[in-house]
mmCIF file of C-alpha atoms in Angstrom:
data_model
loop_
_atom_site.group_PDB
_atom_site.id
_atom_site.type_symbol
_atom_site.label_atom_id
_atom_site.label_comp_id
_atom_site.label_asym_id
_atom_site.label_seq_id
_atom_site.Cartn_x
_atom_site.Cartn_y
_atom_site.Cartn_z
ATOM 1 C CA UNK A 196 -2.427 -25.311 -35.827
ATOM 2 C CA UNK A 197 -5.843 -25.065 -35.567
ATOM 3 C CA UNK A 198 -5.995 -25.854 -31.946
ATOM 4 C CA UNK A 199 -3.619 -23.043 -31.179
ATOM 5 C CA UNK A 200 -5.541 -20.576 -33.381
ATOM 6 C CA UNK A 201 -8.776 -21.858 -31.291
ATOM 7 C CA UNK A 202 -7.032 -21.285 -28.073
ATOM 8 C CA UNK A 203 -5.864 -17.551 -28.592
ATOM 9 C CA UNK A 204 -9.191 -16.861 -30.971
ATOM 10 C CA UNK A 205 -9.716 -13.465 -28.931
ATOM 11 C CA UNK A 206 -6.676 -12.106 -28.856
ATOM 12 C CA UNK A 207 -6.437 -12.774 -32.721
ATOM 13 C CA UNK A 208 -9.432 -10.992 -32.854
ATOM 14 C CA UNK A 209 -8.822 -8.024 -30.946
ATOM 15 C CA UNK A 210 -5.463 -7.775 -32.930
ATOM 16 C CA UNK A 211 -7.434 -7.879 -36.192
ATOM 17 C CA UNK A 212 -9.671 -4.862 -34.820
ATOM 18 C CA UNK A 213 -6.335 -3.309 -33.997
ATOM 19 C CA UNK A 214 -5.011 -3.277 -37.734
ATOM 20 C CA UNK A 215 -7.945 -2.551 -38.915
ATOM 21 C CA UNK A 216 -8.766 0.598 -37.179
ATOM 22 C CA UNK A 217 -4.389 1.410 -37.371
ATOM 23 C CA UNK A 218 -4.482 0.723 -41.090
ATOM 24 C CA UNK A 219 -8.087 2.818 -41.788
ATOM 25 C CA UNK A 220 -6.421 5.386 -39.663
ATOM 26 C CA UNK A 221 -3.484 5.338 -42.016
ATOM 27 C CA UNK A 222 -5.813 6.508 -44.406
ATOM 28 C CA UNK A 223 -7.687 8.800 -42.892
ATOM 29 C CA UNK A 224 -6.290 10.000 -39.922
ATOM 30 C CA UNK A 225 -9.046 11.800 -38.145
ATOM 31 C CA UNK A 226 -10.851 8.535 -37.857
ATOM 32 C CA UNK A 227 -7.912 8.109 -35.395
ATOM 33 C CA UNK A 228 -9.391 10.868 -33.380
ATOM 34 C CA UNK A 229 -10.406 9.831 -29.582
ATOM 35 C CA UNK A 230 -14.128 11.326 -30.144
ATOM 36 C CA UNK A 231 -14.431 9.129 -33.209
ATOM 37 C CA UNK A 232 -13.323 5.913 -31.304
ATOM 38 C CA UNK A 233 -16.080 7.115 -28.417
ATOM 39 C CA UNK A 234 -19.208 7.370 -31.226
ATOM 40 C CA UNK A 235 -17.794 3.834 -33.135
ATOM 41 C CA UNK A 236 -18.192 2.510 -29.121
ATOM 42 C CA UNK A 237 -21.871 4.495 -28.449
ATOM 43 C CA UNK A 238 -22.717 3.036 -32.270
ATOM 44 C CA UNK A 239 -22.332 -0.618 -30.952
ATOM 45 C CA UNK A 240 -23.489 -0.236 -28.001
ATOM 46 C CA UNK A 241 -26.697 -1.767 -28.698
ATOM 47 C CA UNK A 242 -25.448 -4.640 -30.618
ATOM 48 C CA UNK A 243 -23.083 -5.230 -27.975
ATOM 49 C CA UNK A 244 -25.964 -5.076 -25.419
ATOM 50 C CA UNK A 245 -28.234 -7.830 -27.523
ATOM 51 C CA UNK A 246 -25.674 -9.772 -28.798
ATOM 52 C CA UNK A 247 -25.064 -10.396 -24.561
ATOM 53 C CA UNK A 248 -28.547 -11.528 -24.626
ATOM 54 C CA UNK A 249 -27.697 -13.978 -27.625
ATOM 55 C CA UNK A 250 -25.345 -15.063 -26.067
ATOM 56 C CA UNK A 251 -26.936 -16.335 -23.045
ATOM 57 C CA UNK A 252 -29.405 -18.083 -25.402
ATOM 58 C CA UNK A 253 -27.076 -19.772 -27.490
ATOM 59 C CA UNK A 254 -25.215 -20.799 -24.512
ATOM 60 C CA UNK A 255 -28.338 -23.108 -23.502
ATOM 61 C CA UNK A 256 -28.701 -24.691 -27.256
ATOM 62 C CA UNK A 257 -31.394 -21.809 -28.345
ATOM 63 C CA UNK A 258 -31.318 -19.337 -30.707
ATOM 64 C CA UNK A 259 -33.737 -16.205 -30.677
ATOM 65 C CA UNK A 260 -34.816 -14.507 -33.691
ATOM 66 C CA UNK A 261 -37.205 -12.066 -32.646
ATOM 67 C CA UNK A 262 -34.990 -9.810 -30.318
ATOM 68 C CA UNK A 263 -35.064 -7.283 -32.851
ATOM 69 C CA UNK A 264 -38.610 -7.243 -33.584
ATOM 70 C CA UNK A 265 -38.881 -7.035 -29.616
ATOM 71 C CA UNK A 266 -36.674 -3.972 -29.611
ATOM 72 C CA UNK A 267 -39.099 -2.782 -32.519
ATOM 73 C CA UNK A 268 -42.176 -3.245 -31.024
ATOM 74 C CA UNK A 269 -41.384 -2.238 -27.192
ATOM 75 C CA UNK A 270 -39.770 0.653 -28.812
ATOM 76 C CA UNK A 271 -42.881 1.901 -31.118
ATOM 77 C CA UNK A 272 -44.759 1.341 -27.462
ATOM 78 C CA UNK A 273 -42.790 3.689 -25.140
ATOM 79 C CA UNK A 274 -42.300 6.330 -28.600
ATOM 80 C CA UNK A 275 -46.606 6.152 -28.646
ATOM 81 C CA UNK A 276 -46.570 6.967 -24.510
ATOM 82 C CA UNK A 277 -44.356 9.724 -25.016
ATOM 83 C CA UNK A 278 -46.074 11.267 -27.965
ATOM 84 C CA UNK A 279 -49.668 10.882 -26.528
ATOM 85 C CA UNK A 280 -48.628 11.729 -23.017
ATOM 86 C CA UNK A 281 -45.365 13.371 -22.733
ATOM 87 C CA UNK A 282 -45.673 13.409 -18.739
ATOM 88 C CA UNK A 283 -44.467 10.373 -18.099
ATOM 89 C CA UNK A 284 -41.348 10.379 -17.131
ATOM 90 C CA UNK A 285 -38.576 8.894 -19.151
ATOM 91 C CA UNK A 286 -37.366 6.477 -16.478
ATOM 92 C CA UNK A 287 -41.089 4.778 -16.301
ATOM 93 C CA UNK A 288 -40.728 4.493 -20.027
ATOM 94 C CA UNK A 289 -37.517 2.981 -19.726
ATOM 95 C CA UNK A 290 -38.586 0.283 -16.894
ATOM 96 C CA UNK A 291 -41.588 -0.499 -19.066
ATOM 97 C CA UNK A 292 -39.746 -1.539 -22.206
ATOM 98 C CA UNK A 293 -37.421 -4.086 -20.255
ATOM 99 C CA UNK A 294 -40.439 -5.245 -18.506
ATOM 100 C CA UNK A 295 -42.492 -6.014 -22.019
ATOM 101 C CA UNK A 296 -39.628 -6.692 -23.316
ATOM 102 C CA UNK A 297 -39.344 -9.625 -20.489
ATOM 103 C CA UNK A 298 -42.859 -10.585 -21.246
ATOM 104 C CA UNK A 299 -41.836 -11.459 -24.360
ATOM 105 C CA UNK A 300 -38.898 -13.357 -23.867
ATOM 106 C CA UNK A 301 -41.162 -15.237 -20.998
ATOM 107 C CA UNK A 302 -43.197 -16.185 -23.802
ATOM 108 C CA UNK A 303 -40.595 -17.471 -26.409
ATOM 109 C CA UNK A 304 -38.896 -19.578 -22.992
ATOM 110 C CA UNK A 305 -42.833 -21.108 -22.028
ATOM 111 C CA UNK A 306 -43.192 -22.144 -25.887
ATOM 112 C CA UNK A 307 -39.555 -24.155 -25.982
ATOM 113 C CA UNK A 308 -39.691 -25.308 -22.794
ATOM 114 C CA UNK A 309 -43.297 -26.483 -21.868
ATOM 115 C CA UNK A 310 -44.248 -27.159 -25.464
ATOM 116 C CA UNK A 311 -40.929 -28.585 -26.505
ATOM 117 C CA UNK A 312 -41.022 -26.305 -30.020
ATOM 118 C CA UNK A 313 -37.515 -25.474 -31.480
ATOM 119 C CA UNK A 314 -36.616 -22.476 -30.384
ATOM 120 C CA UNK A 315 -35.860 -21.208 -34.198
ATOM 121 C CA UNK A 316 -39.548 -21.947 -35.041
ATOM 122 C CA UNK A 317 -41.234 -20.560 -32.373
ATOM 123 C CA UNK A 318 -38.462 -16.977 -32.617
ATOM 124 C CA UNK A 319 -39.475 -17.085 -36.334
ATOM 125 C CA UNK A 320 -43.208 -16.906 -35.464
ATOM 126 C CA UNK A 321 -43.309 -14.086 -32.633
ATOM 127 C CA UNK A 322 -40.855 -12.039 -34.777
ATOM 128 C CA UNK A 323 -43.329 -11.751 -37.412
ATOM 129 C CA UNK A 324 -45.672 -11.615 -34.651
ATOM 130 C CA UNK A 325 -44.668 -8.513 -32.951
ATOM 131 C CA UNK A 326 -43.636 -7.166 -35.790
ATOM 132 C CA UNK A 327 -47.692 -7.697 -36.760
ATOM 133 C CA UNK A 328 -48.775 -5.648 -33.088
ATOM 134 C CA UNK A 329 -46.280 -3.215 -34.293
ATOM 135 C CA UNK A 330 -48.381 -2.528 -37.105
ATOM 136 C CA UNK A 331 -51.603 -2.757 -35.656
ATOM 137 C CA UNK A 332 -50.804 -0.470 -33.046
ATOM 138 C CA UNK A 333 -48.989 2.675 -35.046
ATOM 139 C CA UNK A 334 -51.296 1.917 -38.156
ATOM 140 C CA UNK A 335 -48.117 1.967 -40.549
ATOM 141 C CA UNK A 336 -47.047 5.396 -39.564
ATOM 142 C CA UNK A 337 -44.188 7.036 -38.024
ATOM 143 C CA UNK A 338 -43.096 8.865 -34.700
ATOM 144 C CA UNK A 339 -40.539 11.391 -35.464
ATOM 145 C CA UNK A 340 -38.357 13.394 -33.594
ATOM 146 C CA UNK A 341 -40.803 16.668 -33.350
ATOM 147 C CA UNK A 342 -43.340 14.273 -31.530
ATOM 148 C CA UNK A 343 -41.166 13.348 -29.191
ATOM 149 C CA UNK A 344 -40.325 14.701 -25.618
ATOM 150 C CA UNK A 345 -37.175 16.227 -24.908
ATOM 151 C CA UNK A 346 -36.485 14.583 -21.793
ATOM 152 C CA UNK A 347 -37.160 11.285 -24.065
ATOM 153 C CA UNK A 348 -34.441 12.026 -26.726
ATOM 154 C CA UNK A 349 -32.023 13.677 -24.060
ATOM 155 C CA UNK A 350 -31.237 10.502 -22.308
ATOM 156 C CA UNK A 351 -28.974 8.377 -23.890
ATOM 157 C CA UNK A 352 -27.146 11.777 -24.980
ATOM 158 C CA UNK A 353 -26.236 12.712 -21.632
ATOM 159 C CA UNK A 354 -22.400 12.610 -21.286
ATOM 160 C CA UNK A 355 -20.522 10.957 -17.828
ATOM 161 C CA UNK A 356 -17.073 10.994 -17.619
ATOM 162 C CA UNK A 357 -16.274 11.297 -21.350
ATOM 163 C CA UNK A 358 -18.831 8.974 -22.921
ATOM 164 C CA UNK A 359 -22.181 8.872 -23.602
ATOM 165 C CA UNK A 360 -24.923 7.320 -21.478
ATOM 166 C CA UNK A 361 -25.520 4.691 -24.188
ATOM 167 C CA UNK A 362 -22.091 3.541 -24.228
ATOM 168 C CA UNK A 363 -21.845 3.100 -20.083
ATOM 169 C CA UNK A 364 -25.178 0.958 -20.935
ATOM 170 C CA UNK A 365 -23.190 -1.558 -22.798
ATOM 171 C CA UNK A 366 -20.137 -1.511 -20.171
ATOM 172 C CA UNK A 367 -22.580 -2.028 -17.166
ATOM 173 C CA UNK A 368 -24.515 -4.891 -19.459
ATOM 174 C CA UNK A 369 -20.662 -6.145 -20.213
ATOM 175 C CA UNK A 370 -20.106 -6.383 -16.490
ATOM 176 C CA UNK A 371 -23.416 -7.599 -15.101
ATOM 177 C CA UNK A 372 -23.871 -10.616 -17.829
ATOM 178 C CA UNK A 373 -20.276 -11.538 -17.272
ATOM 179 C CA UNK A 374 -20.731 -11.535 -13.271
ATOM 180 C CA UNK A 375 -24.141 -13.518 -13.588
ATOM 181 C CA UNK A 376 -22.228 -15.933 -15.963
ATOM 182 C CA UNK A 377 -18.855 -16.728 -14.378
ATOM 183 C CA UNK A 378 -20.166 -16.499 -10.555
ATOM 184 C CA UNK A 379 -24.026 -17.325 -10.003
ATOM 185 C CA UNK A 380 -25.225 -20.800 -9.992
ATOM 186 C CA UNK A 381 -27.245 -20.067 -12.817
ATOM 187 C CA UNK A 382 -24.829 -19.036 -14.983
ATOM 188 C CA UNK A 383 -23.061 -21.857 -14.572
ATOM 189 C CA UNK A 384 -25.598 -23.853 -14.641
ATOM 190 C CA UNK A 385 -26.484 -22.365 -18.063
ATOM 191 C CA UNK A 386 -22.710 -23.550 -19.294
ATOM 192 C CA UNK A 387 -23.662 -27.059 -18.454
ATOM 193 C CA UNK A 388 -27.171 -27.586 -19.792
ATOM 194 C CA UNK A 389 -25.797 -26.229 -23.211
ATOM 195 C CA UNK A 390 -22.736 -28.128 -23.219
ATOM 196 C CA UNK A 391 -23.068 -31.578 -21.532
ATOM 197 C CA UNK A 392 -26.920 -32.496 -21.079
ATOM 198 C CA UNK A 393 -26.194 -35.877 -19.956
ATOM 199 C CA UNK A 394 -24.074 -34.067 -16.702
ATOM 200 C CA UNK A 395 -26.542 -31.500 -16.239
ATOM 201 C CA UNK A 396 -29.537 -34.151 -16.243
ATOM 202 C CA UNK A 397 -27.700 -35.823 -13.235
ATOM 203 C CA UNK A 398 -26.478 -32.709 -11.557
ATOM 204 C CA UNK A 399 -30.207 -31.625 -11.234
ATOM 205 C CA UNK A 400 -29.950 -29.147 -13.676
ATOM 206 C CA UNK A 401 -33.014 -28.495 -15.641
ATOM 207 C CA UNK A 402 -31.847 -27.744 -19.154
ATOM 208 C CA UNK A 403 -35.048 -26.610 -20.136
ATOM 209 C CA UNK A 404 -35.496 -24.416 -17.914
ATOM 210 C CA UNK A 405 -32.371 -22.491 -18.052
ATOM 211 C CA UNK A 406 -33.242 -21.712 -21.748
ATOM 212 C CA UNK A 407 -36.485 -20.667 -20.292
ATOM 213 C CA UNK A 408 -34.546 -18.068 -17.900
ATOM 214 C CA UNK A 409 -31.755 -17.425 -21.089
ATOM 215 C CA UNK A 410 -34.597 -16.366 -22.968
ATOM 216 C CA UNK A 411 -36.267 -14.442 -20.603
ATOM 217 C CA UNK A 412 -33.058 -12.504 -19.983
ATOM 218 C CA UNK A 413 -32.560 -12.081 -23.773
ATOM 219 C CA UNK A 414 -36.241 -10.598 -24.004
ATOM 220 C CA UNK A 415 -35.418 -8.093 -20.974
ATOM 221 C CA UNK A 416 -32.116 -6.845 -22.937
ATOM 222 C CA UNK A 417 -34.131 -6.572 -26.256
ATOM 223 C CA UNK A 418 -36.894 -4.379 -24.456
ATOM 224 C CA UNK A 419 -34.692 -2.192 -22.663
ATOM 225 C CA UNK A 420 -32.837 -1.505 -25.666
ATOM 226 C CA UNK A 421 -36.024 -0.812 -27.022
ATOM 227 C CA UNK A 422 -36.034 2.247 -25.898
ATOM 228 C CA UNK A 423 -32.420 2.991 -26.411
ATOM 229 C CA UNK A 424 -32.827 2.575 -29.895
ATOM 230 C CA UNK A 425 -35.313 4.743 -30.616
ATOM 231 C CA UNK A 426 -34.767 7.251 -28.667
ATOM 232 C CA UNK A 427 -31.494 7.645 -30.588
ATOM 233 C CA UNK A 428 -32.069 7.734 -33.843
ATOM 234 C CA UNK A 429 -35.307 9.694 -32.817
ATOM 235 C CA UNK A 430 -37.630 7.899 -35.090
ATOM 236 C CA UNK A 431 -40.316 4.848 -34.430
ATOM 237 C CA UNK A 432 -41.837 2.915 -37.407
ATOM 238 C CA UNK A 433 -42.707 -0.866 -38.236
ATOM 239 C CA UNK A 434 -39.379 -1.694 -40.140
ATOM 240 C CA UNK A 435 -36.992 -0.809 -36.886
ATOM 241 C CA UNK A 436 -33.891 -2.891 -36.477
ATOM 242 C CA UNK A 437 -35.794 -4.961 -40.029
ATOM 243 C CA UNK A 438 -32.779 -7.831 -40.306
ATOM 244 C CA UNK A 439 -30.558 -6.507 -36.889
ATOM 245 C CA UNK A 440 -31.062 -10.422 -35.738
ATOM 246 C CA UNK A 441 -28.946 -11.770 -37.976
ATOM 247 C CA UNK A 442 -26.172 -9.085 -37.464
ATOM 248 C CA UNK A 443 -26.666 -9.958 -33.537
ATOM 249 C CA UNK A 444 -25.818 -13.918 -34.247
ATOM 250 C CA UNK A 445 -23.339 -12.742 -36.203
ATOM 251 C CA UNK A 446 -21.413 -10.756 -33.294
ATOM 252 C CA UNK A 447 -22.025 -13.714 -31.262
ATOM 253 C CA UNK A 448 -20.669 -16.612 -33.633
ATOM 254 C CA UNK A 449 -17.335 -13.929 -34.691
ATOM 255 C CA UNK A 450 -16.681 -13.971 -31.169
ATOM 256 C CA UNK A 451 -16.235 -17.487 -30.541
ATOM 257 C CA UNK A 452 -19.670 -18.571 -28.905
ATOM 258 C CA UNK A 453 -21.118 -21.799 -30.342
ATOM 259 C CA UNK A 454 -24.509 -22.411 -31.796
ATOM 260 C CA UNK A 455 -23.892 -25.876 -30.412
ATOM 261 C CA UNK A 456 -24.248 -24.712 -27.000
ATOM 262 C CA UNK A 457 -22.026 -24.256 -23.757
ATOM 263 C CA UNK A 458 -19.062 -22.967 -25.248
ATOM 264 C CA UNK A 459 -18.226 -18.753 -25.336
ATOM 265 C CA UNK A 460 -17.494 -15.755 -22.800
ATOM 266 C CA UNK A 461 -18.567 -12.133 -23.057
ATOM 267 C CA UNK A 462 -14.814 -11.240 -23.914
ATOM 268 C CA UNK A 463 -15.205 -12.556 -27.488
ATOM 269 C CA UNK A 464 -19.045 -11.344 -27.681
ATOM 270 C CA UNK A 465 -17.950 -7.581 -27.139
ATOM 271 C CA UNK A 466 -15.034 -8.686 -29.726
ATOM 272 C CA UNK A 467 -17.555 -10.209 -32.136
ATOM 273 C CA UNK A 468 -19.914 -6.341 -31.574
ATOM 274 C CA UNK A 469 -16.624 -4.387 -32.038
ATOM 275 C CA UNK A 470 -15.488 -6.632 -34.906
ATOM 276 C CA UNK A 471 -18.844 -5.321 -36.952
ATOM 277 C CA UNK A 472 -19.110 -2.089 -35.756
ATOM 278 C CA UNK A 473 -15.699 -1.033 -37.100
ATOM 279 C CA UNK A 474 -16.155 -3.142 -40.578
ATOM 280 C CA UNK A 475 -19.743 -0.816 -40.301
ATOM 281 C CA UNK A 476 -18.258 2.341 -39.490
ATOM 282 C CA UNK A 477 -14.781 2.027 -41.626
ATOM 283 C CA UNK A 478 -15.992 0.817 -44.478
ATOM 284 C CA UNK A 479 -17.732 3.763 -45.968
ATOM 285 C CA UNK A 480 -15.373 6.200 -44.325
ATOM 286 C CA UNK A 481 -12.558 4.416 -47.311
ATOM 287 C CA UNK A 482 -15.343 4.173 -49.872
ATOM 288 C CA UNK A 483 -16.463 1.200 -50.302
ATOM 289 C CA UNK A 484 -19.163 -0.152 -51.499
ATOM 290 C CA UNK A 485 -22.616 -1.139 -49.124
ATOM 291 C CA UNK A 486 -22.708 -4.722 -51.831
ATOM 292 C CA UNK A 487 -18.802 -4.967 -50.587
ATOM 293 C CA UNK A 488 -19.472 -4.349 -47.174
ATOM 294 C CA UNK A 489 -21.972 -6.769 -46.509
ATOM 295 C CA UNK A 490 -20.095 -9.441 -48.532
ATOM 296 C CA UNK A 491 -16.720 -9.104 -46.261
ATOM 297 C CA UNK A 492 -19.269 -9.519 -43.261
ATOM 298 C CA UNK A 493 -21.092 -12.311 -44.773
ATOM 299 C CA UNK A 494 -17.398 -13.788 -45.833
ATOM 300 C CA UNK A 495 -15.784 -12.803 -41.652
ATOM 301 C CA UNK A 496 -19.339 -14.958 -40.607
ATOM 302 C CA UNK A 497 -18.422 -18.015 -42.604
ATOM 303 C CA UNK A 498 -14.706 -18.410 -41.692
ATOM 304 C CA UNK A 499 -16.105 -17.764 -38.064
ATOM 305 C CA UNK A 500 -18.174 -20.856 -38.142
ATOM 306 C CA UNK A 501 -16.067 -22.729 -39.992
ATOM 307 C CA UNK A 502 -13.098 -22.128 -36.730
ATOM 308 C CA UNK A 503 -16.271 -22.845 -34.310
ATOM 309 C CA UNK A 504 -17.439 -26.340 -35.841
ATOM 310 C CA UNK A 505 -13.983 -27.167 -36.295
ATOM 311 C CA UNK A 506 -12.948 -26.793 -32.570
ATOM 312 C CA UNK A 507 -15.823 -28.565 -31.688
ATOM 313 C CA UNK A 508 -15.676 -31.527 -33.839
ATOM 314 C CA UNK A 509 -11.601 -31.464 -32.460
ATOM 315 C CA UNK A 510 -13.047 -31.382 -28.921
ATOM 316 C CA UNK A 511 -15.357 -34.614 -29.922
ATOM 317 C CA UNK A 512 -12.032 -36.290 -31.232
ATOM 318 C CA UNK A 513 -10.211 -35.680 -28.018
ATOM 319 C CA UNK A 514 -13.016 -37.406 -25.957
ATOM 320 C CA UNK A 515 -13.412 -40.260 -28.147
ATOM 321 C CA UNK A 516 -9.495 -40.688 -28.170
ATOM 322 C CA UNK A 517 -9.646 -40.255 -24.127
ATOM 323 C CA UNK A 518 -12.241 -43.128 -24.295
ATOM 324 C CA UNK A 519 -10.447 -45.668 -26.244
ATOM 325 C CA UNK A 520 -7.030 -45.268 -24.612
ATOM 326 C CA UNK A 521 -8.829 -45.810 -21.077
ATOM 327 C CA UNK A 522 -10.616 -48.946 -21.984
ATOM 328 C CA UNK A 523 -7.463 -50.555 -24.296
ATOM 329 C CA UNK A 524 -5.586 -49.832 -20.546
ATOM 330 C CA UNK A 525 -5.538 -52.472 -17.866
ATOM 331 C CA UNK A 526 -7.412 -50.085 -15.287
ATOM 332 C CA UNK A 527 -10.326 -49.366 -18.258
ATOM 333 C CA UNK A 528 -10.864 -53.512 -18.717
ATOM 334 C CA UNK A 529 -10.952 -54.436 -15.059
ATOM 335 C CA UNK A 530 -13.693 -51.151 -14.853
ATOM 336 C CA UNK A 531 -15.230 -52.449 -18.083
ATOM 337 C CA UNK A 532 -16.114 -56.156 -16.914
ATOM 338 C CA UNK A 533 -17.092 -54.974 -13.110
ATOM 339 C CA UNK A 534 -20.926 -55.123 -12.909
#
């Protein structure tokens, strides 16, 4: 049973967003309404755009922590350019964020790789890091919408084809991260070095490395939603995106990708995003509680990880099993006693 349920995990979960958003609809019918489905997509359009970078991370064996204080801080950067010199234009801003937002992924990737520090310590310490710069830099205030440029707010407003520009952000992230996964070497490559070190170690593959490049990628996400973010909701201060992280693992473990590395696909992370950004937006629409809400996500984590360690651990049982049968078999002894 389990098995099964393991092998159709995503379309069980895009069923369960289906009668969820039919049976909230049921309720209240307007949240039926195809310009309320379009802002519950632009809403989670950043998560679905970090948890991407996630999962790239957690594909390699890593974990990073601090993509949310890198949105924070790349964001309170490119809000302070605007306000102090408006003339910029809004695509230098934009390039700028993903590029410090690189920087800092470049640094988490040089401290796990070359230094060999877990990658949850060394996340924990440049999140509070950055989220120390951020400080430094605005002096505990706030940049509000007044102080902010037009052209600055206007961008991820702008509507193509029906949606907003935010939400063709997240289907062009969707597409590129799925393209680099399933068809460049180094996607691949990233697959192996999370999954099976022992193959990738005599494939050539440099497992420490690829987290390097996983978390430089993650880092470039987090800074170019940087931007995104706060030039939505039009404000910059030191607590942006406080606690996102967690909600970003949480898209990412929902969805089926393992913590233990080298198992997930950017189906079930966009399932994981959409997952939490209807229980976000649905929720209060029916009235209930924000104690309630976070419980049923904190309750939706926990069976999630429970299905993920139990598929691996059935995985591990499989191989062992594979292992006995072919040395108790006359082909496995004559291999076993050839030198």
């Amino acid at each position: 049973m389990w098995q099964s349920l393991l092998k159709h995990r995503e379309f069980l979960l895009a069923g369960v967003i289906l009668l969820m958003v039919l049976g909230i609809g049921s309720r209240v019918p307007s949240f039926l309404a195809p310009g309320n489905l379009v802002e519950m997509f632009n809403d989670t359009s950043i998560l679905i755009i970090l948890a991407l970078g996630q999962m790239m991370v957690l594909l390699t064996k890593g974990i990073d922590l601090s993509m949310a204080a890198n949105l924070a801080l790349t964001g309170m950067i490119v809000a302070l350019l605007n306000f102090h010199y408006p003339q910029i234009p809004v695509w230098a801003l934009l390039s700028l964020a993903t590029v410090l937002g690189l920087v800092m992924g470049v640094i988490n990737g040089l401290l796990v790789w070359k230094l060999g520090i877990p990658a949850i310590v060394v996340t924990l310490g440049t999140m509070s890091i950055y989220r120390g710069i951020i400080f430094l830099l605005s002096n505990g205030g706030w940049i509000n919408a007044h102080q902010m440029s037009n052209d600055f707010l206007a961008l991820p407003r702008a509507v193509v084809l029906g949606m907003p520009l935010l939400s063709w952000c997240a289907v062009a992230a969707l597409l590129l991260v799925g393209y680099f996964l399933r068809y460049s070497r180094t996607g691949r490559a990233m697959y192996t070095a999370g999954g099976n070190a022992t193959a990738a170690y005599y494939t050539g593959i440099n497992a420490g490395k690829m987290q390097f490049i996983s978390f430089s990628l993650s880092g470039a996400l987090a800074g170019f939603c940087g931007y995104l973010w706060i030039s939505r909701f039009a404000v910059a201060y030191v607590d942006v995106a406080n606690g996102f992280e967690l909600q970003i693992v949480a898209a990412c473990v929902i969805g089926g990708i393992s913590t233990m590395g080298g198992i997930g696909r950017v189906l079930g992370c966009l399932l994981g995003a959409l997952f939490l950004g209807v229980i976000n937006n649905a929720l209060p629409v029916i009235g209930v509680s924000p104690f309630w809400q976070m419980a049923i996500s904190g309750l939706v984590i926990v069976i999630a990880v429970l299905l993920n360690e139990r598929g691996n651990k059935r995985k591990g049982r499989l191989i062992l099993r594979d292992a006995a049968l072919s040395q108790h078999s006359p082909g496995g002894k004559e291999q076993a006693v050839k030198p």
